[in-house]
Amino acid sequence: GYVLPADLLVRSQRQLQATTLGGMARTFKVKLSVEDDPEDMLRKFRSADFALRAPLLDRQNRIVGVINPQDVLKQQMIEDTDDMLRYSGVINPMRDTEENLPYATYFGTPVWTHIKQRSTVLTVLLLLQSLSSVVLSRYQ
């Protein structure tokens, strides 16, 4: 369980002396594993009406840390941004790794870098569009 600082502050001296920390401890609504991915963690938080925090447990059910939903959301946003960049052709998963990427965000990356990384895809799309224009013009 856990004890909030507010639980300690609102109690009088007499109440604090009469109560143990175990008596004030709240139970966690959610328990997370180190093997859970951010989507699973968010699903667990959602099922518990977005609990304030949850223990992060290792394989032996020992507490490794305490996580709040904001931490999980930040990690999920990073993964979603990475997926979006890979799907749009900005990042080549075979060539680019996290160590090689000098820019943290899409908008932090210079325009010329985007153009260089997407030039092959854009050229192929332009050629396909030209081909489809030729085909459509012959059948009108």
PDB file of C-alpha atoms in Angstrom:
ATOM      1  CA  GLY A   1       0.000   0.000   0.000  1.00  0.00           C
ATOM      2  CA  TYR A   2       0.897   3.649   0.085  1.00  0.00           C
ATOM      3  CA  VAL A   3       0.306   6.710   2.259  1.00  0.00           C
ATOM      4  CA  LEU A   4      -0.304  10.152   0.791  1.00  0.00           C
ATOM      5  CA  PRO A   5       1.359  13.168   2.402  1.00  0.00           C
ATOM      6  CA  ALA A   6      -2.119  14.697   2.780  1.00  0.00           C
ATOM      7  CA  ASP A   7      -3.124  11.719   4.957  1.00  0.00           C
ATOM      8  CA  LEU A   8      -0.351  12.630   7.378  1.00  0.00           C
ATOM      9  CA  LEU A   9      -0.968  16.367   7.301  1.00  0.00           C
ATOM     10  CA  VAL A  10      -4.725  16.352   8.008  1.00  0.00           C
ATOM     11  CA  ARG A  11      -4.501  14.098  11.052  1.00  0.00           C
ATOM     12  CA  SER A  12      -4.005  15.503  14.490  1.00  0.00           C
ATOM     13  CA  GLN A  13      -1.053  14.569  16.659  1.00  0.00           C
ATOM     14  CA  ARG A  14      -3.317  12.304  18.753  1.00  0.00           C
ATOM     15  CA  GLN A  15      -4.636  10.497  15.660  1.00  0.00           C
ATOM     16  CA  LEU A  16      -1.123   9.973  14.343  1.00  0.00           C
ATOM     17  CA  GLN A  17       0.018   8.476  17.654  1.00  0.00           C
ATOM     18  CA  ALA A  18      -2.988   6.147  17.763  1.00  0.00           C
ATOM     19  CA  THR A  19      -2.596   4.908  14.178  1.00  0.00           C
ATOM     20  CA  THR A  20       0.154   2.938  12.478  1.00  0.00           C
ATOM     21  CA  LEU A  21       1.257   3.564   8.911  1.00  0.00           C
ATOM     22  CA  GLY A  22      -0.220   0.199   8.009  1.00  0.00           C
ATOM     23  CA  GLY A  23      -3.575   1.433   9.279  1.00  0.00           C
ATOM     24  CA  MET A  24      -3.409   4.534   7.067  1.00  0.00           C
ATOM     25  CA  ALA A  25      -2.102   2.711   3.988  1.00  0.00           C
ATOM     26  CA  ARG A  26      -4.269   2.670   0.903  1.00  0.00           C
ATOM     27  CA  THR A  27      -4.266  -0.290  -1.444  1.00  0.00           C
ATOM     28  CA  PHE A  28      -3.218  -0.007  -5.060  1.00  0.00           C
ATOM     29  CA  LYS A  29      -6.090  -0.439  -7.531  1.00  0.00           C
ATOM     30  CA  VAL A  30      -3.700  -1.440 -10.303  1.00  0.00           C
ATOM     31  CA  LYS A  31      -0.540  -3.539 -10.354  1.00  0.00           C
ATOM     32  CA  LEU A  32       1.809  -3.256 -13.319  1.00  0.00           C
ATOM     33  CA  SER A  33       4.539  -5.584 -14.466  1.00  0.00           C
ATOM     34  CA  VAL A  34       7.901  -4.592 -15.930  1.00  0.00           C
ATOM     35  CA  GLU A  35       6.951  -6.755 -18.921  1.00  0.00           C
ATOM     36  CA  ASP A  36       3.764  -4.752 -19.697  1.00  0.00           C
ATOM     37  CA  ASP A  37       3.907  -2.435 -22.672  1.00  0.00           C
ATOM     38  CA  PRO A  38       2.479   1.105 -22.371  1.00  0.00           C
ATOM     39  CA  GLU A  39      -0.803   0.137 -24.071  1.00  0.00           C
ATOM     40  CA  ASP A  40      -1.443  -2.597 -21.495  1.00  0.00           C
ATOM     41  CA  MET A  41      -0.527  -0.243 -18.668  1.00  0.00           C
ATOM     42  CA  LEU A  42      -2.950   2.400 -19.938  1.00  0.00           C
ATOM     43  CA  ARG A  43      -5.674  -0.232 -20.279  1.00  0.00           C
ATOM     44  CA  LYS A  44      -5.141  -1.245 -16.648  1.00  0.00           C
ATOM     45  CA  PHE A  45      -5.218   2.381 -15.483  1.00  0.00           C
ATOM     46  CA  ARG A  46      -8.426   2.946 -17.471  1.00  0.00           C
ATOM     47  CA  SER A  47     -10.082  -0.105 -15.916  1.00  0.00           C
ATOM     48  CA  ALA A  48      -9.324   1.330 -12.465  1.00  0.00           C
ATOM     49  CA  ASP A  49     -10.778   4.771 -13.317  1.00  0.00           C
ATOM     50  CA  PHE A  50      -7.297   6.215 -13.792  1.00  0.00           C
ATOM     51  CA  ALA A  51      -5.840   5.447 -10.402  1.00  0.00           C
ATOM     52  CA  LEU A  52      -3.326   7.995  -9.137  1.00  0.00           C
ATOM     53  CA  ARG A  53      -0.413   5.575  -9.135  1.00  0.00           C
ATOM     54  CA  ALA A  54       0.438   1.907  -9.427  1.00  0.00           C
ATOM     55  CA  PRO A  55       3.344  -0.246  -8.284  1.00  0.00           C
ATOM     56  CA  LEU A  56       5.680  -1.601 -10.931  1.00  0.00           C
ATOM     57  CA  LEU A  57       6.488  -5.206 -10.067  1.00  0.00           C
ATOM     58  CA  ASP A  58       9.284  -7.431 -11.340  1.00  0.00           C
ATOM     59  CA  ARG A  59       8.939 -11.167 -12.053  1.00  0.00           C
ATOM     60  CA  GLN A  60       9.253 -12.044  -8.359  1.00  0.00           C
ATOM     61  CA  ASN A  61       6.454  -9.567  -7.441  1.00  0.00           C
ATOM     62  CA  ARG A  62       8.901  -7.142  -5.823  1.00  0.00           C
ATOM     63  CA  ILE A  63       8.230  -3.425  -6.181  1.00  0.00           C
ATOM     64  CA  VAL A  64      10.662  -1.842  -8.620  1.00  0.00           C
ATOM     65  CA  GLY A  65       9.000   1.573  -8.624  1.00  0.00           C
ATOM     66  CA  VAL A  66       5.735   3.464  -8.655  1.00  0.00           C
ATOM     67  CA  ILE A  67       4.226   4.749 -11.908  1.00  0.00           C
ATOM     68  CA  ASN A  68       1.500   7.306 -12.513  1.00  0.00           C
ATOM     69  CA  PRO A  69      -0.651   7.520 -15.686  1.00  0.00           C
ATOM     70  CA  GLN A  70       1.205  10.591 -16.958  1.00  0.00           C
ATOM     71  CA  ASP A  71       4.455   8.617 -17.176  1.00  0.00           C
ATOM     72  CA  VAL A  72       2.734   5.925 -19.228  1.00  0.00           C
ATOM     73  CA  LEU A  73       1.051   8.500 -21.487  1.00  0.00           C
ATOM     74  CA  LYS A  74       4.401  10.170 -22.204  1.00  0.00           C
ATOM     75  CA  GLN A  75       5.944   6.840 -23.199  1.00  0.00           C
ATOM     76  CA  GLN A  76       2.907   5.962 -25.334  1.00  0.00           C
ATOM     77  CA  MET A  77       3.129   9.330 -27.126  1.00  0.00           C
ATOM     78  CA  ILE A  78       6.799   8.702 -27.899  1.00  0.00           C
ATOM     79  CA  GLU A  79       5.984   5.271 -29.346  1.00  0.00           C
ATOM     80  CA  ASP A  80       3.033   6.627 -31.351  1.00  0.00           C
ATOM     81  CA  THR A  81       5.184   9.439 -32.783  1.00  0.00           C
ATOM     82  CA  ASP A  82       7.855   6.921 -33.734  1.00  0.00           C
ATOM     83  CA  ASP A  83       5.246   4.709 -35.442  1.00  0.00           C
ATOM     84  CA  MET A  84       3.803   7.690 -37.327  1.00  0.00           C
ATOM     85  CA  LEU A  85       7.244   8.720 -38.570  1.00  0.00           C
ATOM     86  CA  ARG A  86       8.029   5.167 -39.692  1.00  0.00           C
ATOM     87  CA  TYR A  87       4.676   4.753 -41.496  1.00  0.00           C
ATOM     88  CA  SER A  88       5.052   8.093 -43.284  1.00  0.00           C
ATOM     89  CA  GLY A  89       8.520   7.192 -44.521  1.00  0.00           C
ATOM     90  CA  VAL A  90      10.391   9.823 -42.522  1.00  0.00           C
ATOM     91  CA  ILE A  91      12.326   7.196 -40.564  1.00  0.00           C
ATOM     92  CA  ASN A  92      13.757   4.118 -42.232  1.00  0.00           C
ATOM     93  CA  PRO A  93      13.523   1.290 -39.660  1.00  0.00           C
ATOM     94  CA  MET A  94      16.321  -0.625 -41.396  1.00  0.00           C
ATOM     95  CA  ARG A  95      18.740   2.317 -41.252  1.00  0.00           C
ATOM     96  CA  ASP A  96      17.730   4.667 -38.450  1.00  0.00           C
ATOM     97  CA  THR A  97      17.997   3.745 -34.811  1.00  0.00           C
ATOM     98  CA  GLU A  98      17.299   5.854 -31.749  1.00  0.00           C
ATOM     99  CA  GLU A  99      21.015   6.507 -31.339  1.00  0.00           C
ATOM    100  CA  ASN A 100      21.310   7.792 -34.927  1.00  0.00           C
ATOM    101  CA  LEU A 101      18.370  10.192 -34.788  1.00  0.00           C
ATOM    102  CA  PRO A 102      19.626  13.667 -33.925  1.00  0.00           C
ATOM    103  CA  TYR A 103      16.174  15.250 -33.597  1.00  0.00           C
ATOM    104  CA  ALA A 104      13.723  14.510 -30.804  1.00  0.00           C
ATOM    105  CA  THR A 105      10.485  15.503 -32.522  1.00  0.00           C
ATOM    106  CA  TYR A 106       8.961  15.753 -35.961  1.00  0.00           C
ATOM    107  CA  PHE A 107       8.737  19.539 -35.764  1.00  0.00           C
ATOM    108  CA  GLY A 108      12.292  19.763 -34.422  1.00  0.00           C
ATOM    109  CA  THR A 109      13.623  18.170 -37.605  1.00  0.00           C
ATOM    110  CA  PRO A 110      14.694  20.561 -40.404  1.00  0.00           C
ATOM    111  CA  VAL A 111      12.532  20.567 -43.549  1.00  0.00           C
ATOM    112  CA  TRP A 112      15.440  19.515 -45.788  1.00  0.00           C
ATOM    113  CA  THR A 113      15.962  16.422 -43.656  1.00  0.00           C
ATOM    114  CA  HIS A 114      12.323  15.439 -44.211  1.00  0.00           C
ATOM    115  CA  ILE A 115      12.659  16.062 -47.939  1.00  0.00           C
ATOM    116  CA  LYS A 116      15.843  13.950 -48.208  1.00  0.00           C
ATOM    117  CA  GLN A 117      14.329  11.106 -46.193  1.00  0.00           C
ATOM    118  CA  ARG A 118      11.090  11.076 -48.193  1.00  0.00           C
ATOM    119  CA  SER A 119      12.473  11.849 -51.654  1.00  0.00           C
ATOM    120  CA  THR A 120      12.310   8.248 -52.902  1.00  0.00           C
ATOM    121  CA  VAL A 121       8.703   7.773 -51.803  1.00  0.00           C
ATOM    122  CA  LEU A 122       7.667  11.157 -53.191  1.00  0.00           C
ATOM    123  CA  THR A 123       9.346  10.430 -56.552  1.00  0.00           C
ATOM    124  CA  VAL A 124       7.590   7.074 -56.884  1.00  0.00           C
ATOM    125  CA  LEU A 125       4.240   8.663 -56.019  1.00  0.00           C
ATOM    126  CA  LEU A 126       4.812  11.415 -58.598  1.00  0.00           C
ATOM    127  CA  LEU A 127       5.600   8.847 -61.310  1.00  0.00           C
ATOM    128  CA  LEU A 128       2.526   6.778 -60.429  1.00  0.00           C
ATOM    129  CA  GLN A 129       0.338   9.876 -60.545  1.00  0.00           C
ATOM    130  CA  SER A 130       1.736  10.783 -63.952  1.00  0.00           C
ATOM    131  CA  LEU A 131       1.074   7.278 -65.212  1.00  0.00           C
ATOM    132  CA  SER A 132      -2.500   7.344 -63.951  1.00  0.00           C
ATOM    133  CA  SER A 133      -3.038  10.747 -65.663  1.00  0.00           C
ATOM    134  CA  VAL A 134      -1.867   9.285 -68.981  1.00  0.00           C
ATOM    135  CA  VAL A 135      -4.169   6.266 -68.613  1.00  0.00           C
ATOM    136  CA  LEU A 136      -7.166   8.441 -67.711  1.00  0.00           C
ATOM    137  CA  SER A 137      -6.553  10.837 -70.622  1.00  0.00           C
ATOM    138  CA  ARG A 138      -6.631   7.944 -73.138  1.00  0.00           C
ATOM    139  CA  TYR A 139     -10.017   6.706 -71.925  1.00  0.00           C
ATOM    140  CA  GLN A 140     -11.847  10.052 -71.917  1.00  0.00           C
TER     141      GLN A 140
END
